[in-house]
């Protein structure tokens, strides 16, 4: 082997470790995961963190495909906020909405185009055009202006061919920011844009009709639009425009997509900031009385996007009234009947005495009666616990002053199952305190060590870097 510089050696070791340990040899695929967990990192069927944000979802036969933004943590400042440059989109497939298989990246940056490596590309969405037997992908692109880029493929799994900007029939490009799509039961399809704009798409879905439909909400400065239809009611969901900061998202209903729309205000408790998330899509499953629409949102972590997670919650529908009155950290859904239920964490609880803390951790009694945690503000302080079982979960106190911790699983011989997973403990929601923040993949039953590290990193909006642990469970 040629002599290597220390940097070359580090890069080589990182690469070698990743290759040697990656793969599904440690995942239990005989009894896969059965629960949807919100606000925690998800792992794919190979045990790697799912990197899919601002997602769109499409069903083909009995398979669901999830397309989203692939992100890294290389941010750059834009208009007082941070953003990441386009590194490609990601695509996953699942039969049950719980176990997701990573597929080849459907689209990568193309130099000197509107989806170049110097552009921002966000919120990809997919539609299937039956007439042309073609999947059409829409994504918000920002270079010198905000536009919609499109790509097509004859297979949902791609690869997708870039087709340039989406244009109106008169040839002018559609301008805008966050986007969503909606396909009606009659096959017609619509592009949803910032500020509640809705445009019907042409028959081939590759251009837009110039005249916008009536806007569902009167307020402007809205983004992250999503639409779905249950029975004969159209539901339009959207966030306010507060960048990566979460806000109380709104909804409107109508009995025709052409309106008139009724402003129904917010659908989550005020101040919950949509359970600390921003809407991206809604998926309806089941049939008959058991029909359930699943709210799909993003919990963004500004400046540390890899820690950003999916928040999927079952929408409560009474008549045409929509709500998410309670947050469901762990739940399960029957896709055939649409019935869902909460799942309790039945794991054995590890107490502080079972955890080895190294460094400057402090035991704190919290304001809420009976609540306590163990916290540290010192970078690289570690907390480790040995467990025997298939899955471990971590609960922490979340609030506006906490930072990003990492979690890593090691075998009993000390070798790691994979890289550290970033976990953000910041929230600006009224829902603070004891929260499920990490759930491991379902592993082959064995003895493992869970290692938590203080990183010194934080969400751009957080006032501190402290990390804390309240409880660890294993089953
Ligand atoms: C909002 C949008 C995201 C992204 C960020 C940028 O959260 O919904 O898609 O553009 O702002 O700050």
Tab-separated table of C-alpha atoms and ligand atoms in Angstrom:
chain	number	residue	atom	x	y	z
A	1	UNK	CA	0.000	0.000	0.000
A	2	UNK	CA	1.330	3.469	-0.835
A	3	UNK	CA	2.141	5.809	2.049
A	4	UNK	CA	-0.936	7.812	2.963
A	5	UNK	CA	-1.347	11.207	4.587
A	6	UNK	CA	-3.254	11.168	7.929
A	7	UNK	CA	-6.312	12.562	6.098
A	8	UNK	CA	-6.166	9.927	3.377
A	9	UNK	CA	-5.896	7.303	6.095
A	10	UNK	CA	-8.918	8.670	7.982
A	11	UNK	CA	-10.980	8.779	4.796
A	12	UNK	CA	-9.839	5.231	3.936
A	13	UNK	CA	-10.727	3.946	7.416
A	14	UNK	CA	-14.152	5.616	7.362
A	15	UNK	CA	-14.845	4.102	3.978
A	16	UNK	CA	-13.533	0.675	4.941
A	17	UNK	CA	-15.533	0.631	8.201
A	18	UNK	CA	-18.684	1.708	6.393
A	19	UNK	CA	-18.338	-0.999	3.781
A	20	UNK	CA	-17.429	-3.728	6.236
A	21	UNK	CA	-20.257	-3.086	8.659
A	22	UNK	CA	-23.020	-1.867	6.411
A	23	UNK	CA	-25.671	-4.254	5.208
A	24	UNK	CA	-28.536	-6.092	6.721
A	25	UNK	CA	-26.724	-8.865	8.606
A	26	UNK	CA	-27.795	-7.347	11.944
A	27	UNK	CA	-31.419	-6.596	10.997
A	28	UNK	CA	-34.110	-9.071	11.991
A	29	UNK	CA	-36.042	-9.546	8.765
A	30	UNK	CA	-37.974	-12.543	10.101
A	31	UNK	CA	-40.070	-10.289	12.363
A	32	UNK	CA	-39.761	-6.818	10.867
A	33	UNK	CA	-40.864	-3.573	12.427
A	34	UNK	CA	-44.633	-3.222	12.784
A	35	UNK	CA	-44.996	0.305	14.152
A	36	UNK	CA	-44.870	3.857	12.820
A	37	UNK	CA	-42.777	6.018	15.133
A	38	UNK	CA	-42.952	9.768	14.761
A	39	UNK	CA	-40.254	12.281	15.500
A	40	UNK	CA	-37.431	9.724	15.565
A	41	UNK	CA	-34.935	8.807	12.838
A	42	UNK	CA	-36.154	5.943	10.654
A	43	UNK	CA	-33.964	3.132	9.391
A	44	UNK	CA	-34.265	1.339	6.053
A	45	UNK	CA	-34.286	-2.425	5.641
A	46	UNK	CA	-30.463	-2.373	5.628
A	47	UNK	CA	-30.369	-0.518	8.944
A	48	UNK	CA	-29.250	2.797	7.453
A	49	UNK	CA	-30.863	6.097	8.376
A	50	UNK	CA	-33.630	7.063	5.945
A	51	UNK	CA	-32.599	10.297	4.268
A	52	UNK	CA	-35.868	11.465	2.713
A	53	UNK	CA	-37.379	14.869	3.469
A	54	UNK	CA	-40.191	16.999	2.034
A	55	UNK	CA	-41.588	13.699	0.819
A	56	UNK	CA	-44.145	12.726	-1.783
A	57	UNK	CA	-45.792	9.310	-1.820
A	58	UNK	CA	-47.338	7.246	-4.603
A	59	UNK	CA	-48.893	3.771	-4.567
A	60	UNK	CA	-48.271	1.317	-7.424
A	61	UNK	CA	-50.154	-1.950	-6.939
A	62	UNK	CA	-49.586	-2.846	-3.301
A	63	UNK	CA	-46.261	-1.005	-3.077
A	64	UNK	CA	-45.765	2.496	-1.719
A	65	UNK	CA	-42.948	4.661	-3.046
A	66	UNK	CA	-41.569	7.507	-0.989
A	67	UNK	CA	-39.546	10.162	-2.806
A	68	UNK	CA	-37.789	12.970	-0.985
A	69	UNK	CA	-34.869	15.316	-0.598
A	70	UNK	CA	-31.552	13.686	0.187
A	71	UNK	CA	-29.705	16.043	2.490
A	72	UNK	CA	-26.304	16.512	4.054
A	73	UNK	CA	-25.244	18.908	6.786
A	74	UNK	CA	-23.375	21.348	4.518
A	75	UNK	CA	-25.457	24.455	4.917
A	76	UNK	CA	-24.959	27.884	3.421
A	77	UNK	CA	-26.655	31.111	4.485
A	78	UNK	CA	-29.576	32.406	2.492
A	79	UNK	CA	-31.859	35.219	3.542
A	80	UNK	CA	-30.951	34.851	7.220
A	81	UNK	CA	-31.511	31.109	7.156
A	82	UNK	CA	-29.491	28.084	6.163
A	83	UNK	CA	-29.984	25.864	3.137
A	84	UNK	CA	-28.265	22.919	1.495
A	85	UNK	CA	-27.250	22.557	-2.130
A	86	UNK	CA	-28.737	19.814	-4.239
A	87	UNK	CA	-27.027	16.427	-3.850
A	88	UNK	CA	-29.824	14.295	-5.321
A	89	UNK	CA	-33.216	12.850	-4.477
A	90	UNK	CA	-33.864	9.622	-2.630
A	91	UNK	CA	-36.437	6.884	-3.208
A	92	UNK	CA	-37.693	4.098	-0.940
A	93	UNK	CA	-40.339	1.396	-1.340
A	94	UNK	CA	-42.526	-0.384	1.194
A	95	UNK	CA	-45.445	-2.794	1.316
A	96	UNK	CA	-46.526	-1.733	4.805
A	97	UNK	CA	-45.477	1.939	5.306
A	98	UNK	CA	-43.148	0.751	8.059
A	99	UNK	CA	-40.282	-1.217	6.501
A	100	UNK	CA	-38.656	0.860	3.731
A	101	UNK	CA	-36.188	-0.456	1.172
A	102	UNK	CA	-33.678	2.010	-0.241
A	103	UNK	CA	-33.741	2.170	-4.058
A	104	UNK	CA	-31.290	3.810	-6.452
A	105	UNK	CA	-31.340	7.625	-6.375
A	106	UNK	CA	-33.985	8.592	-8.945
A	107	UNK	CA	-32.346	11.886	-9.906
A	108	UNK	CA	-28.893	13.371	-9.384
A	109	UNK	CA	-27.668	16.938	-9.952
A	110	UNK	CA	-27.143	17.913	-13.593
A	111	UNK	CA	-24.471	20.579	-14.218
A	112	UNK	CA	-25.623	23.822	-15.850
A	113	UNK	CA	-29.302	23.037	-15.378
A	114	UNK	CA	-31.982	24.232	-12.969
A	115	UNK	CA	-31.195	21.136	-10.864
A	116	UNK	CA	-27.438	21.705	-10.816
A	117	UNK	CA	-25.205	21.135	-7.767
A	118	UNK	CA	-25.391	24.892	-7.079
A	119	UNK	CA	-29.219	24.873	-6.892
A	120	UNK	CA	-31.695	24.203	-4.120
A	121	UNK	CA	-34.075	21.396	-5.053
A	122	UNK	CA	-36.900	20.620	-2.651
A	123	UNK	CA	-40.162	18.741	-2.061
A	124	UNK	CA	-40.234	16.213	-4.933
A	125	UNK	CA	-43.681	14.753	-5.676
A	126	UNK	CA	-44.817	12.006	-8.053
A	127	UNK	CA	-47.862	11.539	-10.262
A	128	UNK	CA	-48.745	8.676	-12.561
A	129	UNK	CA	-50.088	9.593	-15.994
A	130	UNK	CA	-52.173	6.659	-17.164
A	131	UNK	CA	-52.538	7.788	-20.783
A	132	UNK	CA	-48.777	7.911	-21.359
A	133	UNK	CA	-47.952	5.184	-18.821
A	134	UNK	CA	-45.476	7.654	-17.377
A	135	UNK	CA	-44.445	8.796	-13.898
A	136	UNK	CA	-43.971	12.547	-13.710
A	137	UNK	CA	-41.875	14.004	-10.914
A	138	UNK	CA	-42.219	17.643	-9.802
A	139	UNK	CA	-39.744	19.483	-7.628
A	140	UNK	CA	-39.250	23.018	-6.447
A	141	UNK	CA	-35.984	24.411	-7.776
A	142	UNK	CA	-34.303	27.616	-6.774
A	143	UNK	CA	-31.356	29.077	-8.615
A	144	UNK	CA	-31.932	32.638	-9.704
A	145	UNK	CA	-35.679	32.266	-9.301
A	146	UNK	CA	-38.131	29.819	-7.806
A	147	UNK	CA	-39.518	27.408	-10.396
A	148	UNK	CA	-40.865	23.902	-10.801
A	149	UNK	CA	-38.629	21.325	-12.500
A	150	UNK	CA	-39.969	18.076	-13.940
A	151	UNK	CA	-38.532	14.657	-14.719
A	152	UNK	CA	-40.220	11.581	-16.172
A	153	UNK	CA	-39.807	7.831	-16.226
A	154	UNK	CA	-41.722	4.841	-17.544
A	155	UNK	CA	-40.945	3.069	-14.258
A	156	UNK	CA	-41.699	4.436	-10.803
A	157	UNK	CA	-38.280	3.193	-9.699
A	158	UNK	CA	-36.597	5.325	-12.380
A	159	UNK	CA	-34.140	6.354	-13.548
A	160	UNK	CA	-35.904	9.657	-14.269
A	161	UNK	CA	-35.062	11.828	-17.264
A	162	UNK	CA	-34.843	15.533	-16.576
A	163	UNK	CA	-37.341	17.528	-18.689
A	164	UNK	CA	-36.566	21.117	-17.685
A	165	UNK	CA	-38.970	23.592	-16.128
A	166	UNK	CA	-42.723	23.143	-15.912
A	167	UNK	CA	-44.312	25.783	-18.135
A	168	UNK	CA	-47.730	27.253	-18.656
A	169	UNK	CA	-49.335	26.574	-22.016
A	170	UNK	CA	-48.159	30.022	-23.175
A	171	UNK	CA	-44.531	28.945	-22.645
A	172	UNK	CA	-43.812	30.963	-19.477
A	173	UNK	CA	-42.299	28.945	-16.629
A	174	UNK	CA	-44.459	28.393	-13.545
A	175	UNK	CA	-42.988	30.417	-10.687
A	176	UNK	CA	-43.208	29.456	-7.057
A	177	UNK	CA	-41.740	27.897	-3.952
A	178	UNK	CA	-42.927	24.885	-1.967
A	179	UNK	CA	-45.099	22.595	-4.045
A	180	UNK	CA	-47.470	19.681	-3.730
A	181	UNK	CA	-49.535	17.658	-6.200
A	182	UNK	CA	-53.023	16.206	-6.162
A	183	UNK	CA	-54.728	13.730	-8.471
A	184	UNK	CA	-58.505	13.647	-8.437
A	185	UNK	CA	-60.650	10.538	-8.790
A	186	UNK	CA	-61.488	11.581	-12.384
A	187	UNK	CA	-57.764	11.423	-13.267
A	188	UNK	CA	-57.224	15.198	-13.528
A	189	UNK	CA	-54.087	16.415	-11.762
A	190	UNK	CA	-53.141	19.664	-10.039
A	191	UNK	CA	-50.024	21.488	-8.958
A	192	UNK	CA	-50.258	23.131	-5.534
A	193	UNK	CA	-48.047	26.123	-4.903
A	194	UNK	CA	-47.057	28.623	-2.225
A	195	UNK	CA	-49.669	31.260	-1.354
A	196	UNK	CA	-52.443	28.688	-1.959
A	197	UNK	CA	-52.165	28.767	-5.739
A	198	UNK	CA	-53.636	25.732	-7.538
A	199	UNK	CA	-53.029	25.052	-11.248
A	200	UNK	CA	-54.606	22.255	-13.199
A	201	UNK	CA	-52.070	20.261	-15.219
A	202	UNK	CA	-52.447	19.502	-18.936
A	203	UNK	CA	-53.536	16.020	-20.080
A	204	UNK	CA	-49.909	14.764	-20.187
A	205	UNK	CA	-49.147	16.418	-16.788
A	206	UNK	CA	-46.125	18.166	-18.341
A	207	UNK	CA	-47.483	21.701	-18.542
A	208	UNK	CA	-49.909	23.777	-16.479
A	209	UNK	CA	-53.081	25.599	-17.456
A	210	UNK	CA	-52.503	29.349	-17.078
A	211	UNK	CA	-55.628	30.248	-15.156
A	212	UNK	CA	-55.268	29.443	-11.453
A	213	UNK	CA	-58.171	27.883	-9.556
A	214	UNK	CA	-59.712	29.786	-6.623
A	215	UNK	CA	-57.353	29.907	-3.634
A	216	UNK	CA	-58.426	27.771	-0.637
A	217	UNK	CA	-57.267	30.329	1.946
A	218	UNK	CA	-57.313	34.101	1.842
A	219	UNK	CA	-54.074	34.496	3.796
A	220	UNK	CA	-50.861	34.786	1.809
A	221	UNK	CA	-47.335	33.757	2.842
A	222	UNK	CA	-48.259	30.106	3.058
A	223	UNK	CA	-46.167	27.162	1.907
A	224	UNK	CA	-45.872	23.348	2.118
A	225	UNK	CA	-49.265	22.761	0.423
A	226	UNK	CA	-50.882	19.304	0.430
A	227	UNK	CA	-54.304	18.141	-0.750
A	228	UNK	CA	-56.394	15.005	-0.421
A	229	UNK	CA	-59.990	13.965	-0.918
A	230	UNK	CA	-62.121	11.714	1.257
A	231	UNK	CA	-65.609	10.832	0.072
A	232	UNK	CA	-66.676	14.070	-1.627
A	233	UNK	CA	-64.681	16.533	0.421
A	234	UNK	CA	-61.423	18.159	-0.662
A	235	UNK	CA	-58.954	19.023	2.108
A	236	UNK	CA	-56.163	21.537	1.601
A	237	UNK	CA	-53.346	21.715	4.184
A	238	UNK	CA	-50.656	24.362	4.309
A	239	UNK	CA	-48.100	25.915	6.650
A	240	UNK	CA	-47.331	29.558	7.275
A	241	UNK	CA	-44.062	30.882	5.854
A	242	UNK	CA	-41.568	30.694	8.733
A	243	UNK	CA	-38.683	28.917	7.035
A	244	UNK	CA	-37.408	25.927	9.046
A	245	UNK	CA	-39.277	27.166	12.124
A	246	UNK	CA	-42.444	25.164	12.688
A	247	UNK	CA	-45.827	26.844	12.932
A	248	UNK	CA	-49.465	25.956	13.447
A	249	UNK	CA	-50.481	24.701	9.973
A	250	UNK	CA	-53.927	25.496	8.562
A	251	UNK	CA	-56.538	23.690	6.507
A	252	UNK	CA	-59.506	24.460	4.289
A	253	UNK	CA	-62.299	22.268	2.928
A	254	UNK	CA	-64.502	22.348	-0.182
A	255	UNK	CA	-66.951	20.100	-1.971
A	256	UNK	CA	-65.403	21.045	-5.338
A	257	UNK	CA	-61.733	21.663	-6.119
A	258	UNK	CA	-62.947	24.853	-7.826
A	259	UNK	CA	-64.328	26.089	-4.518
A	260	UNK	CA	-65.844	27.790	-2.724
A	261	UNK	CA	-63.403	26.869	0.043
A	262	UNK	CA	-64.047	27.229	3.764
A	263	UNK	CA	-61.162	28.321	5.982
A	264	UNK	CA	-61.112	25.794	8.868
A	265	UNK	CA	-58.193	27.356	10.762
A	266	UNK	CA	-55.588	25.118	12.428
A	267	UNK	CA	-55.841	21.318	12.879
A	268	UNK	CA	-53.408	20.754	15.768
A	269	UNK	CA	-53.613	22.323	19.250
A	270	UNK	CA	-52.514	25.949	19.180
A	271	UNK	CA	-48.824	26.317	19.989
A	272	UNK	CA	-48.043	22.665	19.252
A	273	UNK	CA	-46.600	23.968	15.965
A	274	UNK	CA	-48.304	21.058	14.197
A	275	UNK	CA	-46.611	18.759	16.721
A	276	UNK	CA	-43.351	20.409	15.765
A	277	UNK	CA	-43.590	19.651	12.064
A	278	UNK	CA	-44.541	21.027	8.661
A	279	UNK	CA	-46.961	19.287	6.328
A	280	UNK	CA	-45.692	17.662	3.151
A	281	UNK	CA	-48.291	15.065	1.993
A	282	UNK	CA	-51.374	13.152	3.118
A	283	UNK	CA	-51.971	9.480	2.318
A	284	UNK	CA	-55.390	7.861	2.697
A	285	UNK	CA	-55.560	4.103	3.370
A	286	UNK	CA	-58.244	1.528	4.145
A	287	UNK	CA	-61.835	1.541	3.045
A	288	UNK	CA	-65.359	1.872	4.332
A	289	UNK	CA	-65.751	3.228	7.856
A	290	UNK	CA	-62.130	2.417	8.727
A	291	UNK	CA	-60.648	4.865	6.237
A	292	UNK	CA	-57.661	6.742	7.693
A	293	UNK	CA	-55.785	9.696	6.265
A	294	UNK	CA	-52.190	9.918	7.424
A	295	UNK	CA	-50.652	13.322	7.951
A	296	UNK	CA	-47.047	13.283	6.727
A	297	UNK	CA	-44.843	16.109	7.913
A	298	UNK	CA	-41.208	17.085	8.344
A	299	UNK	CA	-39.444	18.013	11.528
A	300	UNK	CA	-36.613	20.098	10.122
A	301	UNK	CA	-33.344	20.592	11.961
A	302	UNK	CA	-31.888	23.791	10.588
A	303	UNK	CA	-28.146	23.394	9.976
A	304	UNK	CA	-28.159	19.715	10.926
A	305	UNK	CA	-30.624	18.339	8.370
A	306	UNK	CA	-29.573	14.718	8.782
A	307	UNK	CA	-31.260	14.855	12.189
A	308	UNK	CA	-34.505	15.974	10.497
A	309	UNK	CA	-37.233	13.347	10.893
A	310	UNK	CA	-40.624	12.341	9.582
A	311	UNK	CA	-43.743	12.964	11.641
A	312	UNK	CA	-46.627	10.724	10.501
A	313	UNK	CA	-49.861	10.922	12.430
A	314	UNK	CA	-53.375	9.487	11.922
A	315	UNK	CA	-55.774	12.371	11.217
A	316	UNK	CA	-58.967	12.357	13.262
A	317	UNK	CA	-61.928	13.036	10.959
A	318	UNK	CA	-65.389	13.858	12.299
A	319	UNK	CA	-67.622	14.845	9.409
A	320	UNK	CA	-65.377	17.162	7.419
A	321	UNK	CA	-63.633	18.314	10.587
A	322	UNK	CA	-59.951	17.433	10.677
A	323	UNK	CA	-57.738	17.325	13.750
A	324	UNK	CA	-54.665	15.893	15.431
A	325	UNK	CA	-55.615	16.531	19.061
A	326	UNK	CA	-52.953	14.218	20.515
A	327	UNK	CA	-49.476	13.221	19.465
A	328	UNK	CA	-48.987	9.488	18.857
A	329	UNK	CA	-45.297	8.532	19.208
A	330	UNK	CA	-45.794	4.814	18.419
A	331	UNK	CA	-48.810	3.457	16.506
A	332	UNK	CA	-49.785	0.788	14.070
A	333	UNK	CA	-52.169	0.744	11.131
A	334	UNK	CA	-53.986	-2.003	9.255
A	335	UNK	CA	-53.720	-0.916	5.607
A	336	UNK	CA	-56.695	-3.043	4.504
A	337	UNK	CA	-59.194	-1.786	7.064
A	338	UNK	CA	-57.620	1.587	7.846
A	339	UNK	CA	-57.949	0.979	11.588
A	340	UNK	CA	-55.053	2.148	13.727
A	341	UNK	CA	-54.075	2.055	17.373
A	342	UNK	CA	-51.456	3.364	19.759
A	343	UNK	CA	-48.729	0.956	20.790
A	344	UNK	CA	-47.152	1.103	24.247
A	345	UNK	CA	-43.417	0.718	24.665
A	346	UNK	CA	-43.243	-2.589	26.520
A	347	UNK	CA	-39.454	-2.584	26.865
A	348	UNK	CA	-37.551	-3.077	30.105
A	349	UNK	CA	-36.630	0.267	31.614
A	350	UNK	CA	-32.992	1.028	32.329
A	351	UNK	CA	-32.478	3.276	35.306
A	352	UNK	CA	-29.670	5.811	35.704
A	353	UNK	CA	-27.672	3.259	37.731
A	354	UNK	CA	-27.605	0.902	34.717
A	355	UNK	CA	-26.088	3.565	32.459
A	356	UNK	CA	-22.375	4.400	32.455
A	357	UNK	CA	-21.850	8.144	32.190
A	358	UNK	CA	-18.358	9.372	31.361
A	359	UNK	CA	-17.505	13.073	31.596
A	360	UNK	CA	-19.498	15.924	33.080
A	361	UNK	CA	-23.051	14.609	33.249
A	362	UNK	CA	-25.355	16.042	35.927
A	363	UNK	CA	-28.500	14.598	37.461
A	364	UNK	CA	-31.325	17.178	37.329
A	365	UNK	CA	-34.708	17.312	39.001
A	366	UNK	CA	-37.098	18.912	36.506
A	367	UNK	CA	-39.874	21.409	37.175
A	368	UNK	CA	-42.637	18.889	36.404
A	369	UNK	CA	-43.225	16.643	39.445
A	370	UNK	CA	-41.405	13.318	39.239
A	371	UNK	CA	-39.380	14.305	36.178
A	372	UNK	CA	-35.621	14.125	36.108
A	373	UNK	CA	-32.849	13.684	33.573
A	374	UNK	CA	-29.099	13.345	33.299
A	375	UNK	CA	-27.539	16.006	31.122
A	376	UNK	CA	-24.192	17.194	29.815
A	377	UNK	CA	-22.926	20.167	27.846
A	378	UNK	CA	-19.450	18.762	27.248
A	379	UNK	CA	-18.681	17.702	23.692
A	380	UNK	CA	-17.823	14.002	23.362
A	381	UNK	CA	-19.156	13.029	26.793
A	382	UNK	CA	-20.542	9.507	26.508
A	383	UNK	CA	-23.359	7.515	28.071
A	384	UNK	CA	-23.457	3.779	27.424
A	385	UNK	CA	-25.777	0.968	28.318
A	386	UNK	CA	-25.600	-2.747	27.531
A	387	UNK	CA	-28.884	-4.410	26.585
A	388	UNK	CA	-29.981	-7.803	25.442
A	389	UNK	CA	-32.832	-7.843	22.947
A	390	UNK	CA	-33.972	-6.611	19.563
A	391	UNK	CA	-34.717	-2.946	19.961
A	392	UNK	CA	-33.790	-0.040	22.233
A	393	UNK	CA	-35.494	3.308	22.640
A	394	UNK	CA	-34.295	6.561	24.192
A	395	UNK	CA	-36.473	9.144	25.910
A	396	UNK	CA	-35.170	12.640	26.625
A	397	UNK	CA	-36.466	15.989	27.763
A	398	UNK	CA	-36.945	18.258	24.749
A	399	UNK	CA	-37.188	22.049	24.863
A	400	UNK	CA	-35.824	25.225	23.244
A	401	UNK	CA	-32.348	24.906	24.802
A	402	UNK	CA	-31.167	21.415	23.860
A	403	UNK	CA	-28.719	20.338	21.169
A	404	UNK	CA	-28.045	17.351	18.924
A	405	UNK	CA	-26.795	14.060	20.371
A	406	UNK	CA	-25.686	10.960	18.465
A	407	UNK	CA	-26.592	7.355	19.077
A	408	UNK	CA	-24.568	4.373	17.953
A	409	UNK	CA	-25.117	0.657	18.446
A	410	UNK	CA	-22.125	-1.589	19.087
A	411	UNK	CA	-21.819	-5.361	19.188
A	412	UNK	CA	-20.525	-6.922	22.386
A	413	UNK	CA	-17.040	-7.121	20.800
A	414	UNK	CA	-17.081	-3.321	20.479
A	415	UNK	CA	-17.523	-3.189	16.691
A	416	UNK	CA	-20.199	-0.804	15.522
A	417	UNK	CA	-23.272	-1.738	13.489
A	418	UNK	CA	-22.994	1.455	11.515
A	419	UNK	CA	-22.321	5.176	11.791
A	420	UNK	CA	-23.674	7.409	14.561
A	421	UNK	CA	-27.245	8.621	14.133
A	422	UNK	CA	-27.954	12.287	14.858
A	423	UNK	CA	-30.865	13.044	17.171
A	424	UNK	CA	-32.160	16.574	17.825
A	425	UNK	CA	-33.567	17.453	21.268
A	426	UNK	CA	-34.767	20.951	20.347
A	427	UNK	CA	-38.417	21.890	20.112
A	428	UNK	CA	-40.349	25.116	19.959
A	429	UNK	CA	-43.665	23.345	20.473
A	430	UNK	CA	-45.732	23.596	23.666
A	431	UNK	CA	-45.222	19.844	23.841
A	432	UNK	CA	-41.979	19.634	25.804
A	433	UNK	CA	-40.496	17.281	28.380
A	434	UNK	CA	-40.419	13.459	28.286
A	435	UNK	CA	-40.276	12.462	24.610
A	436	UNK	CA	-39.327	9.436	22.539
A	437	UNK	CA	-36.305	10.692	20.570
A	438	UNK	CA	-34.662	7.512	19.251
A	439	UNK	CA	-35.759	3.987	18.370
A	440	UNK	CA	-33.217	1.514	17.018
A	441	UNK	CA	-33.979	-0.689	14.012
A	442	UNK	CA	-35.346	-4.138	14.878
A	443	UNK	CA	-32.128	-6.127	15.383
A	444	UNK	CA	-31.383	-9.821	15.525
A	445	UNK	CA	-31.739	-10.748	19.195
A	446	UNK	CA	-28.356	-10.306	20.803
A	447	UNK	CA	-26.368	-8.354	23.373
A	448	UNK	CA	-25.592	-4.837	22.202
A	449	UNK	CA	-24.277	-1.614	23.606
A	450	UNK	CA	-26.051	1.681	23.005
A	451	UNK	CA	-23.695	4.642	23.005
A	452	UNK	CA	-24.905	8.240	23.252
A	453	UNK	CA	-22.548	11.146	22.578
A	454	UNK	CA	-22.833	14.872	23.176
A	455	UNK	CA	-21.916	16.510	19.847
A	456	UNK	CA	-21.793	20.236	20.547
A	457	UNK	CA	-24.029	20.628	17.487
A	458	UNK	CA	-27.465	22.198	17.586
A	459	UNK	CA	-30.453	23.232	15.603
A	460	UNK	CA	-29.799	26.813	14.412
A	461	UNK	CA	-32.800	27.963	16.501
A	462	UNK	CA	-31.775	26.298	19.760
A	463	UNK	CA	-30.199	28.357	22.521
A	464	UNK	CA	-27.860	25.569	23.691
A	465	UNK	CA	-26.023	22.354	22.948
A	466	UNK	CA	-26.869	20.369	26.063
A	467	UNK	CA	-27.900	16.754	25.609
A	468	UNK	CA	-29.850	14.671	28.097
A	469	UNK	CA	-31.226	11.215	28.743
A	470	UNK	CA	-34.298	10.454	30.778
A	471	UNK	CA	-34.956	6.815	30.110
A	472	UNK	CA	-33.726	3.957	27.946
A	473	UNK	CA	-35.856	0.913	27.212
A	474	UNK	CA	-35.014	-2.361	25.502
A	475	UNK	CA	-37.154	-5.261	24.350
B	1	LIG	C1	-39.679	26.152	4.564
B	1	LIG	C2	-40.051	25.341	3.331
B	1	LIG	C3	-38.965	24.344	3.045
B	1	LIG	C4	-37.653	25.123	2.839
B	1	LIG	C5	-37.385	26.028	4.027
B	1	LIG	C6	-36.182	26.918	3.785
B	1	LIG	O1	-39.598	25.283	5.665
B	1	LIG	O2	-41.263	24.703	3.543
B	1	LIG	O3	-39.294	23.573	1.913
B	1	LIG	O4	-37.740	25.879	1.667
B	1	LIG	O5	-38.493	26.839	4.345
B	1	LIG	O6	-35.910	27.730	4.876
